[in-house]
Coordinates of C-alpha atoms in Angstrom, one line a residue:
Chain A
X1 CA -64.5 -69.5 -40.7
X2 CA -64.9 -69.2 -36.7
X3 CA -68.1 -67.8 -35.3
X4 CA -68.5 -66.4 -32.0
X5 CA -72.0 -66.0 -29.6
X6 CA -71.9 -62.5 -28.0
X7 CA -71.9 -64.3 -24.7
X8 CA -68.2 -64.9 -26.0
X9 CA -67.8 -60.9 -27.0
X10 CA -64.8 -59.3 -25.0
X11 CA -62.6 -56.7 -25.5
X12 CA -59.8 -57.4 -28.4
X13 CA -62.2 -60.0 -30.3
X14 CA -61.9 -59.6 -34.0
X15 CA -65.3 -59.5 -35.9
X16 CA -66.3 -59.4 -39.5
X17 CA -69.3 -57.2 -39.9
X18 CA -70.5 -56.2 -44.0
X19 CA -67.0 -57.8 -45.1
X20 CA -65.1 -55.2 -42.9
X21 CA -62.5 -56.5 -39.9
X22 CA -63.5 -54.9 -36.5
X23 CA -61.9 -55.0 -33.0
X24 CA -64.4 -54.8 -29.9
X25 CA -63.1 -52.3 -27.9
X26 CA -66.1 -52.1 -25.5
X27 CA -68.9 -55.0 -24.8
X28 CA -72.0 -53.9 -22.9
X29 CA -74.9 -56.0 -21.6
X30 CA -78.4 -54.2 -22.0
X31 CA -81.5 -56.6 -20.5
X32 CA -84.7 -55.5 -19.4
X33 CA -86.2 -57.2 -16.5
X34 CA -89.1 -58.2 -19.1
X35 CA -87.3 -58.0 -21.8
X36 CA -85.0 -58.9 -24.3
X37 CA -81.5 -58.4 -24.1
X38 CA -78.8 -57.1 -26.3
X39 CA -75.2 -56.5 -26.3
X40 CA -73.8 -53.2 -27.3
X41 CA -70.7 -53.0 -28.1
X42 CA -68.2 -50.3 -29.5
X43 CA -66.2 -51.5 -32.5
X44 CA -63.1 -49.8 -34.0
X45 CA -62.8 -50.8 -38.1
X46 CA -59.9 -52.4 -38.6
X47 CA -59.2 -50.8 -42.3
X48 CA -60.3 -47.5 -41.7
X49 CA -59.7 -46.6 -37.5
X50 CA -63.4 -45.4 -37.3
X51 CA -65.0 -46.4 -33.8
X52 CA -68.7 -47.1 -34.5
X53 CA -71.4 -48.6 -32.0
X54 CA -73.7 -51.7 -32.7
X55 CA -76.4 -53.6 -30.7
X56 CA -76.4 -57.0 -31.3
X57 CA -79.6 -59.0 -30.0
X58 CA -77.8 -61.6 -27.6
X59 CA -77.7 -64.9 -28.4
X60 CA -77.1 -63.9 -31.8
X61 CA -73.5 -65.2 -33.8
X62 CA -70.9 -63.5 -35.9
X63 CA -68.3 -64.4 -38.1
X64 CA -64.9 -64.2 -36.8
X65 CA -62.4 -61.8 -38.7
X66 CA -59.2 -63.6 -39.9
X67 CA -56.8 -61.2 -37.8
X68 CA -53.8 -61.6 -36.3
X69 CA -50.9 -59.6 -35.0
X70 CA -47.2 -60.2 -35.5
X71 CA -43.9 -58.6 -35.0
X72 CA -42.3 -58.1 -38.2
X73 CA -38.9 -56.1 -39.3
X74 CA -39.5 -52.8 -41.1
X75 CA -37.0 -52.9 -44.6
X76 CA -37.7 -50.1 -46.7
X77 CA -40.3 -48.5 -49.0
X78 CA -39.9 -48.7 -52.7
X79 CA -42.3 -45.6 -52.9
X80 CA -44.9 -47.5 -53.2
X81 CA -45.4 -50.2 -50.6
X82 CA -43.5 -50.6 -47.5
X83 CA -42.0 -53.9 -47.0
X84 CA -41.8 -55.7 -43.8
X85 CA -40.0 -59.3 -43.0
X86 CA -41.1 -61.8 -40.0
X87 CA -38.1 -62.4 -38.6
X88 CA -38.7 -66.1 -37.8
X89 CA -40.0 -67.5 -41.3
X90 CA -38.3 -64.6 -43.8
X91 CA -41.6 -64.2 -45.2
X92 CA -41.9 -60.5 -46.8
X93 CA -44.6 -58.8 -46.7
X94 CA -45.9 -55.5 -48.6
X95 CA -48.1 -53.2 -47.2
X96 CA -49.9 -50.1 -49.1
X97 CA -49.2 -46.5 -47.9
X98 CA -52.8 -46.6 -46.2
X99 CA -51.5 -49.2 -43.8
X100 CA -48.6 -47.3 -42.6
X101 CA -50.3 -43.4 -42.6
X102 CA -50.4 -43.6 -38.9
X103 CA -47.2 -44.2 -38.5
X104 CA -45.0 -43.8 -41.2
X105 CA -43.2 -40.9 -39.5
X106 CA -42.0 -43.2 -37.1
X107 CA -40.4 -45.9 -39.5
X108 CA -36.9 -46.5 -39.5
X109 CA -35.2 -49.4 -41.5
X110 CA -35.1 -52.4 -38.8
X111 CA -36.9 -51.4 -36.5
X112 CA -39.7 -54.2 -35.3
X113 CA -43.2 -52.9 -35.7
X114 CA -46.5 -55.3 -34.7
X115 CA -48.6 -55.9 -38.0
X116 CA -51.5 -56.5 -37.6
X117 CA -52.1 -59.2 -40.8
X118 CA -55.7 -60.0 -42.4
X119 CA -56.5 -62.9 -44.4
X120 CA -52.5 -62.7 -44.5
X121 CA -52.3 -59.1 -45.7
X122 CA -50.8 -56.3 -43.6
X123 CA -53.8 -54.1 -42.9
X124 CA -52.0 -51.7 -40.7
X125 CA -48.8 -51.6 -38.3
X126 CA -48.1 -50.5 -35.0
X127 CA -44.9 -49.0 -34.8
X128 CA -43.0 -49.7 -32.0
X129 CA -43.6 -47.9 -28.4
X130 CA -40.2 -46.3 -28.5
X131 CA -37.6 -45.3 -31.3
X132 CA -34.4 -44.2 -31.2
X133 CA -34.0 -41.2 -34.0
X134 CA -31.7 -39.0 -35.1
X135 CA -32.4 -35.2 -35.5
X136 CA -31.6 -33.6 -38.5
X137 CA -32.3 -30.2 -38.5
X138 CA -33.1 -27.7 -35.3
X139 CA -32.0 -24.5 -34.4
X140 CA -28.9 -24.4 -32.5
X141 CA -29.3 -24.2 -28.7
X142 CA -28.5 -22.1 -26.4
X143 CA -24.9 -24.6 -24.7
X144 CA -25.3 -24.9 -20.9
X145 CA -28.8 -24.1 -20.8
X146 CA -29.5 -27.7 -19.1
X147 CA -32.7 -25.9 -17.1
X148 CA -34.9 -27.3 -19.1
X149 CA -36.8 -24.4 -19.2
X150 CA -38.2 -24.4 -22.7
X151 CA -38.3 -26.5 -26.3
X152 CA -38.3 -25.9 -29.5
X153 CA -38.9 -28.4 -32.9
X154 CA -36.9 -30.6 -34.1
X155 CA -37.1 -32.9 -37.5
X156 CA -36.0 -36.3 -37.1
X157 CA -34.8 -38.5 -39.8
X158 CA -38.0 -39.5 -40.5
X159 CA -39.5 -36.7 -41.2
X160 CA -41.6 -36.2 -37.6
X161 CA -40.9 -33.4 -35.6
X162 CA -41.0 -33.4 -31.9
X163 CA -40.6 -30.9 -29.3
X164 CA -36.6 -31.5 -27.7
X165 CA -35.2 -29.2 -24.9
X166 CA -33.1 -26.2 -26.1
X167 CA -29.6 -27.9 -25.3
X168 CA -30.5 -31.0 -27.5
X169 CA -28.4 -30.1 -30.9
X170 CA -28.7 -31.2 -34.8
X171 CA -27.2 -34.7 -35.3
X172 CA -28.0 -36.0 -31.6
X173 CA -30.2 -39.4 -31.9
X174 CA -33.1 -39.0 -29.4
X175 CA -35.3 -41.6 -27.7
X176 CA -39.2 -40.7 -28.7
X177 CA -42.5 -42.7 -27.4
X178 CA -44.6 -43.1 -30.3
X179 CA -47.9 -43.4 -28.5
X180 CA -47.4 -39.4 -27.2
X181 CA -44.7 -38.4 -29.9
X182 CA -43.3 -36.6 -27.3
X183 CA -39.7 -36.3 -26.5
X184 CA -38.3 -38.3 -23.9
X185 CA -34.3 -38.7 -23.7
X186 CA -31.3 -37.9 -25.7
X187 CA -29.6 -41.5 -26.4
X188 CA -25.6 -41.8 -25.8
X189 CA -24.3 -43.6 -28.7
Chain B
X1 CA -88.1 -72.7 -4.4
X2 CA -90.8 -73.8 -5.9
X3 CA -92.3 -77.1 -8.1
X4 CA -93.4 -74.7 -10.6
X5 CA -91.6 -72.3 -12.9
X6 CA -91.9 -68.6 -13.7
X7 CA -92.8 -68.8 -17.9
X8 CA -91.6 -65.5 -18.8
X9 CA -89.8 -65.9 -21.8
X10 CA -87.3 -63.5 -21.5
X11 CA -86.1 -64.9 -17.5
X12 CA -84.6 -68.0 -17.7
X13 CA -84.7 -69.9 -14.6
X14 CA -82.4 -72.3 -13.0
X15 CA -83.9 -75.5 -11.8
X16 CA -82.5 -78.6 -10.0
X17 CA -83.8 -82.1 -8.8
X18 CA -87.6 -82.5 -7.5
X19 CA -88.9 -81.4 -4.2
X20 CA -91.1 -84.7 -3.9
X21 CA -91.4 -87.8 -6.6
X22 CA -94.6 -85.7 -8.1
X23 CA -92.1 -83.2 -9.9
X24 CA -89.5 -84.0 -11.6
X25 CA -87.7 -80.8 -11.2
X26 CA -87.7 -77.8 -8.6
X27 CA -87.1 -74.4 -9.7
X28 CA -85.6 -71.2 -7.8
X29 CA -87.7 -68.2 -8.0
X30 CA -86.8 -65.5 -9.8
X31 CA -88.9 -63.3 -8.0
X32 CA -91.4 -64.0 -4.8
X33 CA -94.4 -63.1 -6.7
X34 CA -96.7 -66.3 -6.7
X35 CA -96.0 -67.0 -3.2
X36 CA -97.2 -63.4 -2.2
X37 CA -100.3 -63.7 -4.3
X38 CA -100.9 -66.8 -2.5
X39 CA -100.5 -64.9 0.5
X40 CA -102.4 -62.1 -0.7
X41 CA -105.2 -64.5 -1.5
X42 CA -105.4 -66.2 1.6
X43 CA -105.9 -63.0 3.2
X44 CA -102.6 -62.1 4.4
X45 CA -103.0 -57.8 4.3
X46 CA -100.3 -56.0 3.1
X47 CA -96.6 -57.7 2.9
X48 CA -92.8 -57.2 1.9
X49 CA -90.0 -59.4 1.6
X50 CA -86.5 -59.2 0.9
X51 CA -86.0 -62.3 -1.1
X52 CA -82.8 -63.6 -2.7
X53 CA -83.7 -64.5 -6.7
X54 CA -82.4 -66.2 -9.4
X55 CA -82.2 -65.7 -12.7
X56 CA -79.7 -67.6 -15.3
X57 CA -77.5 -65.8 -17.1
X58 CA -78.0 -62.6 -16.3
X59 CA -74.5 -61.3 -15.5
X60 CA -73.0 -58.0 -16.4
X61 CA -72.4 -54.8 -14.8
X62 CA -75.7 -54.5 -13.7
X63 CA -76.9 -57.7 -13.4
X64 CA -75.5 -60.9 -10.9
X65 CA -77.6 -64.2 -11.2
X66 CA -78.5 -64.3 -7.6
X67 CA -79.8 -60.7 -6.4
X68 CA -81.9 -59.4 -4.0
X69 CA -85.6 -58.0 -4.5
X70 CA -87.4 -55.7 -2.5
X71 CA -91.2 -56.9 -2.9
X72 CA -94.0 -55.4 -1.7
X73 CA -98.0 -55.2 -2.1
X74 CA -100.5 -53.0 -1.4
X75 CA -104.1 -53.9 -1.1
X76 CA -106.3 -51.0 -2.6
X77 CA -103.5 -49.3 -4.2
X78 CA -104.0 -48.1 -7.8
X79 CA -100.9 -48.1 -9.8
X80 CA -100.7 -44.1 -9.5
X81 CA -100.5 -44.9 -5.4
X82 CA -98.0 -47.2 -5.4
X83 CA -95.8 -45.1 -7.8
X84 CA -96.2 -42.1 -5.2
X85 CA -95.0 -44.6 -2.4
X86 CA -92.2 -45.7 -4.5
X87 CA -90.9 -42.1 -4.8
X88 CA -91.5 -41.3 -1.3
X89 CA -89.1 -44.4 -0.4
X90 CA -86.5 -43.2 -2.7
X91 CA -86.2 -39.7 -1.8
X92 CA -86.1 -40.9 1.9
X93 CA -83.0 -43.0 1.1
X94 CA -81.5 -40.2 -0.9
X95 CA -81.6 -38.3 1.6
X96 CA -80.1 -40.9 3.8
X97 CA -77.4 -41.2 1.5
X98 CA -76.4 -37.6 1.6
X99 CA -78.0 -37.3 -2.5
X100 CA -79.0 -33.9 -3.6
X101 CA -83.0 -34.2 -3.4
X102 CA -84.4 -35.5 -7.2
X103 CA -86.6 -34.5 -9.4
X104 CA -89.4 -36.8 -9.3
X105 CA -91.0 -37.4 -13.5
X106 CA -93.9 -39.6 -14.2
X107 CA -94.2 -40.4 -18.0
X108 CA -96.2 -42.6 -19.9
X109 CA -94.6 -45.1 -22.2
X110 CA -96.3 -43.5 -25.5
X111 CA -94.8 -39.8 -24.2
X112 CA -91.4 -41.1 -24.0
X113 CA -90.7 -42.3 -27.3
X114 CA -92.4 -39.4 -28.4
X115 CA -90.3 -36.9 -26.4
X116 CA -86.8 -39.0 -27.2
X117 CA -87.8 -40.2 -31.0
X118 CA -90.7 -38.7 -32.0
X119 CA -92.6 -41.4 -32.8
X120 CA -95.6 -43.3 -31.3
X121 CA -94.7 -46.5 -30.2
X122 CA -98.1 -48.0 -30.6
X123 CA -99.0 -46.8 -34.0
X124 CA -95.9 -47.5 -36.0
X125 CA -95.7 -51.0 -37.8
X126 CA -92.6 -53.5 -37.2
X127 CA -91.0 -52.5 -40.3
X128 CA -91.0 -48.9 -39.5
X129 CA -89.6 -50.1 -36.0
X130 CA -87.0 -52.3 -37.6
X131 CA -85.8 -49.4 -39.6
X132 CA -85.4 -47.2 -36.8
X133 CA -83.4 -49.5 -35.1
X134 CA -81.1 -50.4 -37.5
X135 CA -80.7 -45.9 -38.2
X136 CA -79.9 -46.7 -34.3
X137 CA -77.6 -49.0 -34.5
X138 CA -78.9 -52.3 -34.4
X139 CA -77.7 -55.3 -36.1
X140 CA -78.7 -58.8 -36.9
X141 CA -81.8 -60.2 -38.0
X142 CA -85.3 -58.5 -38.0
X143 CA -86.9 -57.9 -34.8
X144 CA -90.4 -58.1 -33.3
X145 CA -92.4 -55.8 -32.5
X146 CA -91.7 -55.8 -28.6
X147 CA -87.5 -56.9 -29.3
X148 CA -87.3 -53.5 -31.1
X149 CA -89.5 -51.3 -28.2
X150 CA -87.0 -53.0 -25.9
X151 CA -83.7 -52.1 -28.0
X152 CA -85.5 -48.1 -28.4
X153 CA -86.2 -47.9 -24.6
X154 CA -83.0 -50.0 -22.9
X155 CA -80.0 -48.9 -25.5
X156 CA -81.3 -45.8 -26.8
X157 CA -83.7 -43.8 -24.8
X158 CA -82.4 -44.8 -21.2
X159 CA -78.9 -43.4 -22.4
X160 CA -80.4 -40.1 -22.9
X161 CA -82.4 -39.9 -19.6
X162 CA -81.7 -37.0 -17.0
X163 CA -79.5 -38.8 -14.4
X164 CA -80.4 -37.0 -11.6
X165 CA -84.6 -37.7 -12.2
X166 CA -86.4 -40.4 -10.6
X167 CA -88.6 -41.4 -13.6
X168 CA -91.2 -43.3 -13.8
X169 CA -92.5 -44.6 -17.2
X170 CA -96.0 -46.1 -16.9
X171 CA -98.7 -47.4 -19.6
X172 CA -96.4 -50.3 -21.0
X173 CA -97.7 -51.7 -23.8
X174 CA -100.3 -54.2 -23.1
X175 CA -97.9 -56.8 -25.2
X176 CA -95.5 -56.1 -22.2
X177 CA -98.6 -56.7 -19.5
X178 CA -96.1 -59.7 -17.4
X179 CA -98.7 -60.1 -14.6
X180 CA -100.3 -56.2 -15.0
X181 CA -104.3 -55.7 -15.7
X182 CA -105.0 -54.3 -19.3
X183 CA -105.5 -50.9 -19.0
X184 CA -109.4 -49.7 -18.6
X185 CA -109.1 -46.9 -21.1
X186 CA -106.7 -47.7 -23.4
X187 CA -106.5 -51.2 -24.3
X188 CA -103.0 -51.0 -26.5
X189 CA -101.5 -50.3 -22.5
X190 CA -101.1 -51.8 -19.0
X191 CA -100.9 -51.0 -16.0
X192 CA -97.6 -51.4 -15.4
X193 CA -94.4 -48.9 -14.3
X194 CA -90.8 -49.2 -14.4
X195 CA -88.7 -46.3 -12.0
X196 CA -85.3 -45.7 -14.0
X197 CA -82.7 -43.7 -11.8
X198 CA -78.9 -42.8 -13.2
X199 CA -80.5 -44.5 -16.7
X200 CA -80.9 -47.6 -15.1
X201 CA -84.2 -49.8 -14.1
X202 CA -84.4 -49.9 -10.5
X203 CA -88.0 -50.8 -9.7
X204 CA -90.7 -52.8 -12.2
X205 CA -94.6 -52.3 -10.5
X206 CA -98.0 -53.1 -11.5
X207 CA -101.4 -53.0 -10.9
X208 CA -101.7 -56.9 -10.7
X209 CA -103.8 -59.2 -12.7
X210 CA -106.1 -60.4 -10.3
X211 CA -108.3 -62.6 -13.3
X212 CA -107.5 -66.4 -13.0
X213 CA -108.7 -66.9 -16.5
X214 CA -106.7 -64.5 -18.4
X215 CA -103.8 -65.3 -16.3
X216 CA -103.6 -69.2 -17.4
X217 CA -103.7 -67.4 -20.9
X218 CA -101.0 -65.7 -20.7
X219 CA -99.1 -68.6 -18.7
X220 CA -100.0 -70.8 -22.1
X221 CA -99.0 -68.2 -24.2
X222 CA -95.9 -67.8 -22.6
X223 CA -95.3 -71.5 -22.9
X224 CA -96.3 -71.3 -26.7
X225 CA -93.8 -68.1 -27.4
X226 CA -91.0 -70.7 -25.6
X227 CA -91.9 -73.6 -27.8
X228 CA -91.4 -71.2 -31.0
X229 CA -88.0 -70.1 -30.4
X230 CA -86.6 -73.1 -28.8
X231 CA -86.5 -72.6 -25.1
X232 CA -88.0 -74.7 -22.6
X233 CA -91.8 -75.4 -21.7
X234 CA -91.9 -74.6 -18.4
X235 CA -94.8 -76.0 -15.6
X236 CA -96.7 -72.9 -14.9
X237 CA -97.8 -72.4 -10.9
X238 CA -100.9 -74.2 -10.5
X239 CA -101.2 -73.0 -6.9
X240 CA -100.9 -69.4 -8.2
X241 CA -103.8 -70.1 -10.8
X242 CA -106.1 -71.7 -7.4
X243 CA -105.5 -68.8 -5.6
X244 CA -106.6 -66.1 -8.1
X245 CA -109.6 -68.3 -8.6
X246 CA -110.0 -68.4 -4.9
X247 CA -110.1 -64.8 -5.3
X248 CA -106.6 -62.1 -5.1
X249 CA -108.0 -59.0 -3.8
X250 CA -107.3 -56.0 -5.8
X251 CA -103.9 -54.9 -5.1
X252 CA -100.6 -53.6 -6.4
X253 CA -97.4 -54.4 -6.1
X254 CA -93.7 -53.4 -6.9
X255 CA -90.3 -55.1 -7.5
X256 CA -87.3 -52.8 -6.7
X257 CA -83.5 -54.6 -7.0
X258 CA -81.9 -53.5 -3.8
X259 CA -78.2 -54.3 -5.0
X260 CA -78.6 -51.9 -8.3
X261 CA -80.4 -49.6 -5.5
X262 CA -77.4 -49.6 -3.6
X263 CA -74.8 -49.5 -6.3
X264 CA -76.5 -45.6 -7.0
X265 CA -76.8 -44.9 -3.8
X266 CA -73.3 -45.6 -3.1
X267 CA -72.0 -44.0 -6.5
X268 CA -70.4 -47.7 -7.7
X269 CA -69.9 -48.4 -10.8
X270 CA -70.9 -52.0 -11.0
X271 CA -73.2 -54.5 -8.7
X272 CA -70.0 -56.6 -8.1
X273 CA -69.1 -53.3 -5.7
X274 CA -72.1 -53.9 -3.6
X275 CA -71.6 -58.1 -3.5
X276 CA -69.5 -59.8 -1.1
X277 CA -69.5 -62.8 -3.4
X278 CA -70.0 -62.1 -6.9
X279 CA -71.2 -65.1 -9.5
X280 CA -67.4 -64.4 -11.0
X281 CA -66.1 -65.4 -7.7
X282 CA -68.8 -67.7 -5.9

């Protein structure tokens, strides 16, 4: 297993603190003119999402987490898992529903999603930025009102609902970014 | 530069080949202090400097390797004086700078942990420390007793502190002396201050050591401390040690990093804002 010396702690480095993965998201140098010196850094847990902050004394060395991150092909659920293919080896992969919470309202068969694998395992996905979805159930709008004056919700195949301008109707496939889950274009097909 | 090396254990000091065939090695200072004791010693009156120092990896956003010190000494001054001329500098240059005027706090060392964490530094045992520092967020191996004051005062207490104070902390523990006198009436503390502004150390000042005896003590000790945990024993200023046994008059003096200085003053985030040449980029 790799080790790393905080003076190798950045932003991104994968850890393995008390058999959990975490991801430095924030490295900060604290030394003392007299005294000794520590790096604090803020650490996101890679199972659970939770952000926590730790002072390590420097010099000190960690174990490495076994993480890696890899575009894969979302195929389908069987309920229980969700099952995702890397597209350049075929290797399947099934992840359990706490993987995917995040952002299973985003998943569409075939879409490519970034996995982010430990010791080989999916431990959760990214969807990705944008998707392309289509709505399946909104009010009707009012036709020519292309103002864009106001919005009202729409659910998407998924199962999300976004916020779509009033002339946006039901079966229309819309472009959403994931990161906001906001609206952002209708898509011509 | 120098033949002879600063011991603390906690500065590391770069060094490079010898001045003259009787040392091996030269070393740059990490702060001008021996050569103004000498100074002091040989009768020189009051002095300053603005000296470029070095100290070895030391690089964040608040440190650069190579930095410049403001050092000065006062002869007579008790380490309450020199505090009160610190302060009067630094609301001068606020005001130069256009800052709102500061609050000025003094605050022993005990008072602080007590205020922030309500404990008494000095009293608790290193296994009650350790366990406060890990309820704070520390990890990795057990501590010592002064590696988990540090961790309390530099990650956790200094975060809390009112940005817009000038504070001084005074009284360090006397296992944190450095090159202060033992204080008179409490022999647990030293004479030593540290001025934190916008949570960060700006200024380190004692009431200096002035006994040649107790000084080569702590110089071995240092050396002893090094040998334990693997660094380097270091040649400890002999011309420092003749000096004070020539005779340093009773003085203090004060150590204030002028880039971390400016960086508040100009609102900055990091010292790299305030260096032309940055180690990243020298």
């Amino acid at each position: 297993m790799s080790t790393y010396s905080t003076s190798q702690f950045k932003n991104g480095l994968k850890i393995l603190l008390d058999g959990d993965p975490y991801n430095i998201v924030e490295n900060e140098i604290v030394k003392p003119g007299k005294g000794q010196a520590f790096n604090r850094v803020k650490i996101k847990n890679l199972k659970t999402g939770r952000t926590i902050e730790k002072t390590f004394k420097s010099g000190e060395k960690v174990d490495g987490a076994d993480v890696m991150e890899t575009a894969m092909q979302y195929l389908y659920t069987d309920g229980e898992f969700y099952h995702f293919m890397d597209p350049s080896s075929y290797e399947q992969f099934e992840a359990p529903f706490a993987a995917v919470e995040d952002c299973v309202k985003w998943l569409k068969e075939e879409d490519i999603c970034t996995v982010v694998l430990w010791n080989n395992a999916p431990l959760t996905i990214e969807p990705p930025n944008f998707v392309e979805l289509k709505i399946t159930e909104t009010d009707p709008g009012v036709r020519g009102d292309t103002s864009g004056g106001g919005s009202k919700p729409a659910t998407l195949e998924t199962g999300a609902v976004v916020q779509v301008p009033l002339f946006v109707p039901e079966g229309e496939v819309i472009k959403v970014d994931t990161r906001s889950g906001e609206y952002v274009s209708r898509v011509k097909k | 530069m120098s033949s002879y090396a600063n011991t603390d254990v906690q500065i590391d000091v770069f060094s490079t080949q010898g001045i003259s065939d009787a040392h091996d090695k030269a070393y740059l200072r990490t702060s001008p202090e021996f050569f103004h004791k000498r100074l002091l010693a040989s009768g020189f009156g009051d002095l300053f400097e603005i000296a470029k120092v070095f100290r070895q990896g030391e690089q964040s956003g608040r440190h650069n390797p190579e930095f410049s010190m403001l050092e000065w000494y006062r002869l007579d001054f008790s380490l309450a004086d020199l505090m009160n001329e610190v302060a009067e500098l630094m609301l001068h240059l606020l005001a130069l700078y256009d800052h709102p005027k500061a609050q000025v706090t003094r605050i022993s060392y005990r008072l602080l942990y007590q205020q922030y964490l309500s404990i008494d530094p000095l009293q608790l045992g290193r296994d009650e420390l350790n366990s406060l520092c890990q309820e704070k967020g520390y990890y990795g191996d057990r501590l010592t007793f002064d590696q988990a004051l540090d961790f309390l005062f530099g990650v956790v207490i200094s975060t809390q502190l009112p940005k817009d104070e000038l504070i001084f902390v005074y009284h360090f523990p006397a296992s944190q002396a450095a090159l202060a006198q033992i204080n008179p009436e409490d022999n647990q503390t030293c004479l030593r201050f540290e001025l934190m502004w916008q949570g960060i150390e700006l200024a380190n000042g004692y009431q200096e050591l002035t006994d040649m005896n107790e000084q080569m003590t702590r110089f071995i000790c240092d050396n002893e401390t090094r040998k334990k945990i693997g660094k380097k024993v270091l040649p400890f200023d002999q011309h420092l040690l003749d000096a004070m046994g020539a005779g340093l008059p009773a003085c203090s003096g004060v150590a204030l990093g002028l880039d971390r200085l400016l960086m508040n003053l100009l609102e900055v985030n990091t010292v790299s804002d305030v260096l032309p040449f940055p180690a990243h980029s020298a």
